Short mmCIF file of C-alpha atoms and ligand atoms in Angstrom, two decimals:
data_model
loop_
_atom_site.label_atom_id
_atom_site.label_comp_id
_atom_site.label_asym_id
_atom_site.label_seq_id
_atom_site.Cartn_x
_atom_site.Cartn_y
_atom_site.Cartn_z
CA UNK A 1 -0.24 -0.12 -0.10
CA UNK A 2 1.06 3.44 -0.83
CA UNK A 3 2.41 5.93 1.68
CA UNK A 4 -0.10 9.12 2.10
CA UNK A 5 0.48 12.62 3.08
CA UNK A 6 -1.16 12.93 6.59
CA UNK A 7 -3.81 15.62 7.26
CA UNK A 8 -2.83 18.10 10.08
CA UNK A 9 -5.13 18.15 12.72
CA UNK A 10 -4.89 22.36 12.50
CA UNK A 11 -5.44 24.90 10.05
CA UNK A 12 -1.87 26.41 8.26
CA UNK A 13 -3.00 29.51 10.30
CA UNK A 14 -3.28 27.95 13.68
CA UNK A 15 0.54 28.30 14.49
CA UNK A 16 0.73 31.63 13.87
CA UNK A 17 2.30 33.86 14.71
CA UNK A 18 5.23 31.36 16.02
CA UNK A 19 4.66 29.73 12.17
CA UNK A 20 2.94 31.54 9.64
CA UNK A 21 0.19 29.87 7.44
CA UNK A 22 2.07 30.61 4.26
CA UNK A 23 5.03 28.46 4.83
CA UNK A 24 2.85 25.59 6.81
CA UNK A 25 0.91 25.64 3.59
CA UNK A 26 3.87 25.21 1.23
CA UNK A 27 5.78 22.96 3.56
CA UNK A 28 3.01 20.49 3.89
CA UNK A 29 1.57 20.75 0.41
CA UNK A 30 4.61 21.27 -1.64
CA UNK A 31 7.83 19.79 0.48
CA UNK A 32 5.99 17.03 2.44
CA UNK A 33 4.18 15.83 -0.49
CA UNK A 34 6.90 15.51 -3.08
CA UNK A 35 8.60 13.58 -0.19
CA UNK A 36 5.79 10.92 -0.20
CA UNK A 37 5.37 10.75 -3.73
CA UNK A 38 8.76 10.41 -4.52
CA UNK A 39 9.01 7.53 -1.46
CA UNK A 40 6.12 5.95 -3.08
CA UNK A 41 8.27 6.02 -6.33
CA UNK A 42 11.26 4.81 -4.74
CA UNK A 43 9.77 1.52 -3.25
CA UNK A 44 7.16 0.46 -5.61
CA UNK A 45 7.96 -2.73 -7.27
CA UNK A 46 10.65 -3.20 -4.83
CA UNK A 47 11.52 -5.45 -1.82
CA UNK A 48 10.77 -2.59 0.54
CA UNK A 49 6.85 -2.64 -0.77
CA UNK A 50 4.38 -2.56 1.62
CA UNK A 51 6.68 -2.50 4.34
CA UNK A 52 6.03 -0.10 7.59
CA UNK A 53 7.85 3.11 7.13
CA UNK A 54 9.25 2.19 10.48
CA UNK A 55 10.74 -0.99 9.22
CA UNK A 56 11.92 0.56 5.94
CA UNK A 57 13.82 3.52 8.42
CA UNK A 58 15.58 1.15 10.69
CA UNK A 59 17.61 -1.04 8.01
CA UNK A 60 18.10 2.04 5.85
CA UNK A 61 21.63 0.72 5.01
CA UNK A 62 20.66 -1.52 2.54
CA UNK A 63 17.93 0.56 0.86
CA UNK A 64 18.68 2.97 -1.96
CA UNK A 65 19.55 6.84 -1.27
CA UNK A 66 16.56 8.13 -2.95
CA UNK A 67 14.71 5.59 -0.13
CA UNK A 68 16.25 7.58 2.36
CA UNK A 69 16.31 10.88 1.77
CA UNK A 70 12.18 10.34 0.75
CA UNK A 71 11.52 7.83 3.41
CA UNK A 72 13.41 10.37 5.77
CA UNK A 73 11.26 13.21 4.65
CA UNK A 74 8.27 11.60 4.39
CA UNK A 75 8.73 10.09 8.47
CA UNK A 76 10.11 13.20 10.09
CA UNK A 77 7.45 15.82 8.53
CA UNK A 78 4.48 13.08 9.67
CA UNK A 79 5.97 13.58 13.23
CA UNK A 80 6.66 17.35 13.18
CA UNK A 81 2.97 18.08 12.18
CA UNK A 82 2.33 15.95 15.37
CA UNK A 83 4.29 16.97 18.03
CA UNK A 84 3.06 20.85 17.25
CA UNK A 85 -0.40 22.13 18.08
CA UNK A 86 -2.57 25.53 18.78
CA UNK A 87 -2.42 24.71 22.24
CA UNK A 88 1.26 23.74 22.91
CA UNK A 89 3.98 25.30 24.77
CA UNK A 90 4.77 24.89 28.17
CA UNK A 91 6.59 22.08 30.31
CA UNK A 92 6.09 18.60 30.33
CA UNK A 93 4.19 16.47 32.66
CA UNK A 94 4.92 13.46 34.53
CA UNK A 95 7.02 10.32 33.53
CA UNK A 96 8.36 12.59 30.87
CA UNK A 97 8.92 15.39 32.87
CA UNK A 98 10.98 13.12 35.22
CA UNK A 99 12.92 11.32 32.49
CA UNK A 100 14.03 14.91 31.12
CA UNK A 101 15.02 15.56 34.32
CA UNK A 102 17.03 12.56 34.88
CA UNK A 103 18.36 12.76 31.71
CA UNK A 104 19.49 16.66 31.34
CA UNK A 105 19.34 17.94 35.12
CA UNK A 106 16.55 20.13 34.54
CA UNK A 107 14.18 21.10 31.50
CA UNK A 108 15.92 24.48 31.04
CA UNK A 109 19.17 22.28 30.45
CA UNK A 110 17.03 20.08 28.04
CA UNK A 111 16.28 23.38 26.35
CA UNK A 112 19.23 25.29 25.75
CA UNK A 113 20.96 21.55 24.71
CA UNK A 114 18.01 21.06 21.97
CA UNK A 115 18.22 24.68 20.67
CA UNK A 116 21.84 24.61 20.20
CA UNK A 117 21.95 21.25 18.89
CA UNK A 118 19.63 23.01 16.06
CA UNK A 119 20.89 25.91 15.91
CA UNK A 120 24.15 24.21 15.27
CA UNK A 121 23.04 21.50 12.73
CA UNK A 122 25.05 23.08 9.56
CA UNK A 123 22.88 23.20 6.41
CA UNK A 124 19.94 21.34 6.01
CA UNK A 125 18.68 19.01 9.15
CA UNK A 126 16.67 18.10 12.20
CA UNK A 127 17.17 18.17 15.95
CA UNK A 128 15.92 15.52 18.24
CA UNK A 129 14.76 14.05 21.33
CA UNK A 130 15.53 10.86 21.38
CA UNK A 131 14.55 7.88 23.45
CA UNK A 132 17.99 5.45 23.56
CA UNK A 133 18.73 2.58 25.33
CA UNK A 134 20.73 5.21 27.64
CA UNK A 135 17.77 7.50 28.25
CA UNK A 136 16.76 10.46 26.48
CA UNK A 137 19.38 12.38 24.52
CA UNK A 138 19.22 15.37 22.25
CA UNK A 139 20.99 14.89 19.13
CA UNK A 140 20.85 16.11 15.47
CA UNK A 141 21.16 14.97 11.94
CA UNK A 142 21.75 16.23 8.71
CA UNK A 143 19.28 16.30 5.54
CA UNK A 144 16.37 13.53 5.75
CA UNK A 145 18.01 11.30 8.45
CA UNK A 146 16.51 10.53 11.66
CA UNK A 147 17.44 8.52 14.96
CA UNK A 148 15.43 5.42 13.76
CA UNK A 149 18.00 5.08 10.71
CA UNK A 150 20.60 2.24 11.64
CA UNK A 151 22.97 4.45 9.80
CA UNK A 152 22.26 7.49 12.42
CA UNK A 153 25.02 8.45 15.01
CA UNK A 154 22.33 8.07 18.16
CA UNK A 155 19.89 5.50 17.61
CA UNK A 156 16.65 5.32 18.99
CA UNK A 157 13.15 6.41 18.71
CA UNK A 158 12.44 10.38 17.89
CA UNK A 159 9.91 11.80 20.27
CA UNK A 160 10.43 15.27 19.49
CA UNK A 161 11.80 16.91 16.45
CA UNK A 162 12.43 20.36 14.44
CA UNK A 163 12.91 20.76 11.04
CA UNK A 164 15.98 23.40 10.52
CA UNK A 165 16.00 22.86 6.74
CA UNK A 166 15.38 26.60 5.35
CA UNK A 167 11.93 26.05 4.01
CA UNK A 168 10.89 25.77 7.65
CA UNK A 169 11.48 28.79 8.80
CA UNK A 170 12.97 31.16 5.94
CA UNK A 171 9.74 33.18 4.69
CA UNK A 172 9.19 34.63 7.80
CA UNK A 173 12.64 34.64 9.93
CA UNK A 174 14.99 34.64 6.85
CA UNK A 175 18.42 34.06 8.49
CA UNK A 176 17.45 34.17 11.68
CA UNK A 177 17.13 30.29 12.53
CA UNK A 178 17.41 31.13 16.34
CA UNK A 179 14.38 33.26 16.43
CA UNK A 180 12.38 30.23 14.92
CA UNK A 181 14.07 27.90 17.18
CA UNK A 182 12.27 29.94 20.27
CA UNK A 183 9.38 30.17 18.84
CA UNK A 184 9.16 26.67 18.47
CA UNK A 185 8.83 26.22 22.34
CA UNK A 186 5.40 27.61 22.20
CA UNK A 187 4.09 25.38 19.67
CA UNK A 188 5.15 22.50 21.19
CA UNK A 189 2.44 19.75 21.72
CA UNK A 190 3.91 17.90 25.11
CA UNK A 191 0.94 15.56 25.70
CA UNK A 192 1.71 13.83 21.73
CA UNK A 193 5.58 14.08 23.03
CA UNK A 194 4.45 11.90 26.43
CA UNK A 195 2.69 9.65 24.15
CA UNK A 196 5.19 8.83 22.33
CA UNK A 197 7.48 8.55 25.53
CA UNK A 198 4.98 5.93 26.63
CA UNK A 199 5.52 3.90 23.51
CA UNK B 1 44.20 40.55 8.86
CA UNK B 2 40.61 40.02 9.15
CA UNK B 3 38.15 39.02 5.94
CA UNK B 4 35.95 41.65 4.99
CA UNK B 5 32.46 41.28 2.81
CA UNK B 6 33.78 42.04 -0.55
CA UNK B 7 31.85 44.73 -3.03
CA UNK B 8 29.30 43.89 -5.32
CA UNK B 9 29.79 45.74 -8.61
CA UNK B 10 25.97 46.07 -9.01
CA UNK B 11 23.14 47.04 -7.71
CA UNK B 12 21.23 45.08 -5.06
CA UNK B 13 17.96 45.13 -7.41
CA UNK B 14 19.93 45.14 -10.64
CA UNK B 15 19.57 41.06 -10.95
CA UNK B 16 15.89 41.41 -10.66
CA UNK B 17 13.61 39.43 -11.85
CA UNK B 18 15.72 36.24 -11.48
CA UNK B 19 17.04 37.06 -8.13
CA UNK B 20 14.96 39.88 -6.28
CA UNK B 21 16.37 42.80 -4.34
CA UNK B 22 15.32 41.18 -0.99
CA UNK B 23 16.74 37.88 -1.48
CA UNK B 24 19.98 39.67 -2.46
CA UNK B 25 19.91 41.68 1.08
CA UNK B 26 19.37 39.08 3.00
CA UNK B 27 22.10 36.61 1.03
CA UNK B 28 24.53 38.99 0.83
CA UNK B 29 23.76 41.26 3.63
CA UNK B 30 23.32 38.88 6.03
CA UNK B 31 24.48 35.54 4.95
CA UNK B 32 27.79 36.15 3.20
CA UNK B 33 28.21 39.27 5.93
CA UNK B 34 27.69 36.46 8.94
CA UNK B 35 30.33 33.91 7.28
CA UNK B 36 33.05 36.90 7.56
CA UNK B 37 31.97 37.75 10.82
CA UNK B 38 31.98 34.28 11.91
CA UNK B 39 35.09 33.70 10.46
CA UNK B 40 36.85 36.82 11.57
CA UNK B 41 36.15 35.76 15.01
CA UNK B 42 36.59 31.97 14.86
CA UNK B 43 40.22 32.60 13.39
CA UNK B 44 41.38 34.93 16.38
CA UNK B 45 44.04 32.79 18.61
CA UNK B 46 43.75 29.73 16.03
CA UNK B 47 46.67 28.71 13.91
CA UNK B 48 44.71 30.34 10.58
CA UNK B 49 44.72 33.39 12.40
CA UNK B 50 47.30 35.28 9.61
CA UNK B 51 45.79 32.48 6.49
CA UNK B 52 44.47 33.21 3.25
CA UNK B 53 40.98 32.14 2.64
CA UNK B 54 42.53 29.27 -0.08
CA UNK B 55 44.80 27.93 3.04
CA UNK B 56 41.82 27.53 5.26
CA UNK B 57 39.65 26.05 2.62
CA UNK B 58 42.65 23.37 2.36
CA UNK B 59 43.66 22.77 5.98
CA UNK B 60 41.02 23.89 8.09
CA UNK B 61 38.28 21.89 9.60
CA UNK B 62 35.05 22.66 11.54
CA UNK B 63 33.90 25.91 11.67
CA UNK B 64 36.67 27.57 10.27
CA UNK B 65 36.75 25.67 7.15
CA UNK B 66 32.63 25.78 7.14
CA UNK B 67 32.55 29.91 7.63
CA UNK B 68 36.18 30.09 5.37
CA UNK B 69 34.64 28.01 2.58
CA UNK B 70 31.38 29.99 2.48
CA UNK B 71 33.10 33.07 2.32
CA UNK B 72 35.01 32.04 -0.72
CA UNK B 73 31.68 30.23 -2.05
CA UNK B 74 29.63 32.87 -1.79
CA UNK B 75 32.25 35.82 -3.06
CA UNK B 76 32.60 33.64 -6.14
CA UNK B 77 28.65 33.35 -6.90
CA UNK B 78 28.14 36.83 -6.88
CA UNK B 79 31.07 37.44 -8.94
CA UNK B 80 29.76 35.27 -11.73
CA UNK B 81 26.85 37.62 -12.52
CA UNK B 82 25.60 41.05 -14.06
CA UNK B 83 22.72 42.86 -14.72
CA UNK B 84 21.50 41.32 -17.87
CA UNK B 85 23.69 39.07 -18.59
CA UNK B 86 23.00 35.36 -20.20
CA UNK B 87 24.31 34.23 -23.31
CA UNK B 88 26.82 31.80 -23.86
CA UNK B 89 31.15 31.21 -22.63
CA UNK B 90 33.72 32.60 -25.02
CA UNK B 91 37.01 31.42 -26.30
CA UNK B 92 38.93 28.55 -25.02
CA UNK B 93 36.24 27.96 -22.03
CA UNK B 94 33.46 27.40 -25.02
CA UNK B 95 35.76 25.16 -26.86
CA UNK B 96 36.32 22.90 -23.87
CA UNK B 97 32.93 22.97 -23.11
CA UNK B 98 31.68 21.48 -26.31
CA UNK B 99 34.44 19.11 -26.54
CA UNK B 100 33.16 17.88 -23.23
CA UNK B 101 29.55 18.07 -23.16
CA UNK B 102 29.14 17.78 -26.68
CA UNK B 103 27.69 21.21 -26.61
CA UNK B 104 26.63 24.40 -24.42
CA UNK B 105 23.21 23.07 -24.43
CA UNK B 106 23.97 19.66 -23.21
CA UNK B 107 26.53 20.97 -20.78
CA UNK B 108 23.73 23.68 -19.42
CA UNK B 109 21.20 20.50 -19.00
CA UNK B 110 23.76 18.50 -17.16
CA UNK B 111 24.52 21.48 -14.93
CA UNK B 112 21.36 22.19 -14.46
CA UNK B 113 20.54 18.87 -13.74
CA UNK B 114 23.55 18.77 -11.16
CA UNK B 115 21.97 21.80 -9.27
CA UNK B 116 18.18 20.55 -8.85
CA UNK B 117 19.14 17.49 -7.46
CA UNK B 118 21.60 18.01 -4.80
CA UNK B 119 19.55 17.00 -1.80
CA UNK B 120 19.74 19.34 1.19
CA UNK B 121 22.38 22.63 1.17
CA UNK B 122 24.97 23.02 -1.11
CA UNK B 123 26.58 23.78 -4.49
CA UNK B 124 26.97 22.65 -7.99
CA UNK B 125 30.34 23.32 -9.56
CA UNK B 126 31.70 23.30 -13.15
CA UNK B 127 35.42 22.75 -12.10
CA UNK B 128 38.47 22.00 -14.19
CA UNK B 129 41.51 20.22 -13.20
CA UNK B 130 45.43 20.70 -13.76
CA UNK B 131 45.17 19.04 -17.24
CA UNK B 132 42.57 21.46 -18.32
CA UNK B 133 39.70 18.98 -17.77
CA UNK B 134 36.02 20.03 -16.67
CA UNK B 135 34.04 18.45 -14.50
CA UNK B 136 30.25 19.19 -12.96
CA UNK B 137 30.15 18.12 -9.14
CA UNK B 138 27.85 18.67 -6.13
CA UNK B 139 29.02 19.31 -3.14
CA UNK B 140 27.17 19.51 0.22
CA UNK B 141 26.65 22.58 2.63
CA UNK B 142 30.11 24.40 2.31
CA UNK B 143 31.85 22.21 0.04
CA UNK B 144 34.73 23.72 -2.14
CA UNK B 145 36.41 21.89 -4.61
CA UNK B 146 40.07 23.95 -4.08
CA UNK B 147 40.30 21.45 -1.18
CA UNK B 148 40.34 18.43 -3.70
CA UNK B 149 42.90 20.43 -5.93
CA UNK B 150 40.62 21.60 -8.30
CA UNK B 151 39.73 24.82 -10.03
CA UNK B 152 36.37 26.28 -9.80
CA UNK B 153 34.98 27.93 -12.93
CA UNK B 154 31.17 28.10 -12.27
CA UNK B 155 29.06 27.99 -9.33
CA UNK B 156 25.17 27.68 -8.53
CA UNK B 157 24.23 28.17 -4.55
CA UNK B 158 21.18 25.32 -4.33
CA UNK B 159 20.72 26.42 -0.35
CA UNK B 160 17.19 27.12 0.14
CA UNK B 161 18.24 30.71 1.35
CA UNK B 162 19.41 31.13 -2.07
CA UNK B 163 15.82 31.28 -3.58
CA UNK B 164 13.41 30.51 -1.03
CA UNK B 165 11.85 34.14 -0.84
CA UNK B 166 11.47 34.32 -4.48
CA UNK B 167 10.95 30.61 -5.65
CA UNK B 168 9.71 28.76 -2.49
CA UNK B 169 10.08 24.94 -3.00
CA UNK B 170 10.37 25.70 -7.31
CA UNK B 171 14.35 25.11 -6.88
CA UNK B 172 14.07 24.33 -10.75
CA UNK B 173 12.57 27.79 -11.69
CA UNK B 174 15.95 29.35 -9.94
CA UNK B 175 18.00 27.30 -11.93
CA UNK B 176 16.67 27.93 -14.92
CA UNK B 177 16.77 31.68 -14.49
CA UNK B 178 20.27 31.90 -12.88
CA UNK B 179 21.75 31.25 -16.66
CA UNK B 180 19.97 34.62 -17.40
CA UNK B 181 22.50 36.75 -14.96
CA UNK B 182 25.90 34.79 -15.76
CA UNK B 183 28.51 37.11 -16.67
CA UNK B 184 30.29 34.87 -19.44
CA UNK B 185 33.16 37.04 -19.88
CA UNK B 186 34.04 36.58 -16.06
CA UNK B 187 33.60 33.32 -16.11
CA UNK B 188 35.35 32.55 -19.24
CA UNK B 189 38.48 34.14 -17.78
CA UNK B 190 38.59 32.13 -14.96
CA UNK B 191 39.46 29.09 -17.32
FE1 FE2 C 201 10.89 20.33 6.33
FE1 FE2 C 202 24.06 31.21 0.05
#
């Protein structure tokens, strides 16, 4: 079965003023849609046809570069839309809060480590909060790679991610990536992140 | 000595409609300027404090390499343009392009394709080696062919910041228009 571009759970304008409607619309209908259709082209008729995206990504070292780039792009954006919400922001609660405190000392330490990872990723890529076998970690990956991939430096299950390709912020923030990263904290859907943490 | 942002010999709106004024303001006035500033900060107290950009590109790693190469790449990119440019290469470069790629149109097609398919941020290059042979390369992020002993002739910046304000996700449209502002007199002299 072919992969489908997921619908957003909110309007394109719902994350304003942090992320503008035009950016959201182009990001979803053009960038994410292109990754989705190119992924379908790349797996059609191959041994990967019918496999789940998670299965494909965890064995990405044996797949083609087209599957790596577009499979990553499909998965990463699907996660990105989910971990944001118009009612987002604030801080996590419960088990996730405990796990963050345990791994980073405090929420503020985590916030600065994650923000730095996002700001310092040179070129296009993503910063992540990841469940690893040694607890929660922050990492970043180039282009459309992610921590599910068996080629990733830090491997695990991503539960929060920020897109730092320039297309994610350029219409509103231009060269000011740090301003976009600061704004992102206002739209993080911690309920969704906690759900993914629980597994 | 500190590096400086080189002057442009055309106005910021001179490349319109191919590259709009606002893109130039950010690309040259912010991105290029910030690479210059960061490089100057990073080389202070480093072994590269008195190095040329070319030495930095050949020998440095990490932030010094990235910012040094980005300074060089953008200077080279902006110096490849002129208002109402376009046309074709001249002299020796024209004949080597014909010999290597069969025709200028074939070269244009191959270079454009390399620019369109480069995944993520980076630069597409036309380079020559010691024997004068031409080659098209895709380099990620700050990648600069001088590092591998090759001589750059032409480059296209395909970081999204180079075209996003005007073209958004339509990189192929930017690459198509890019040919209309090339200053082939300058580019041909590089060969
Ligand atoms: Fe994106
Ligand atoms: Fe650039």
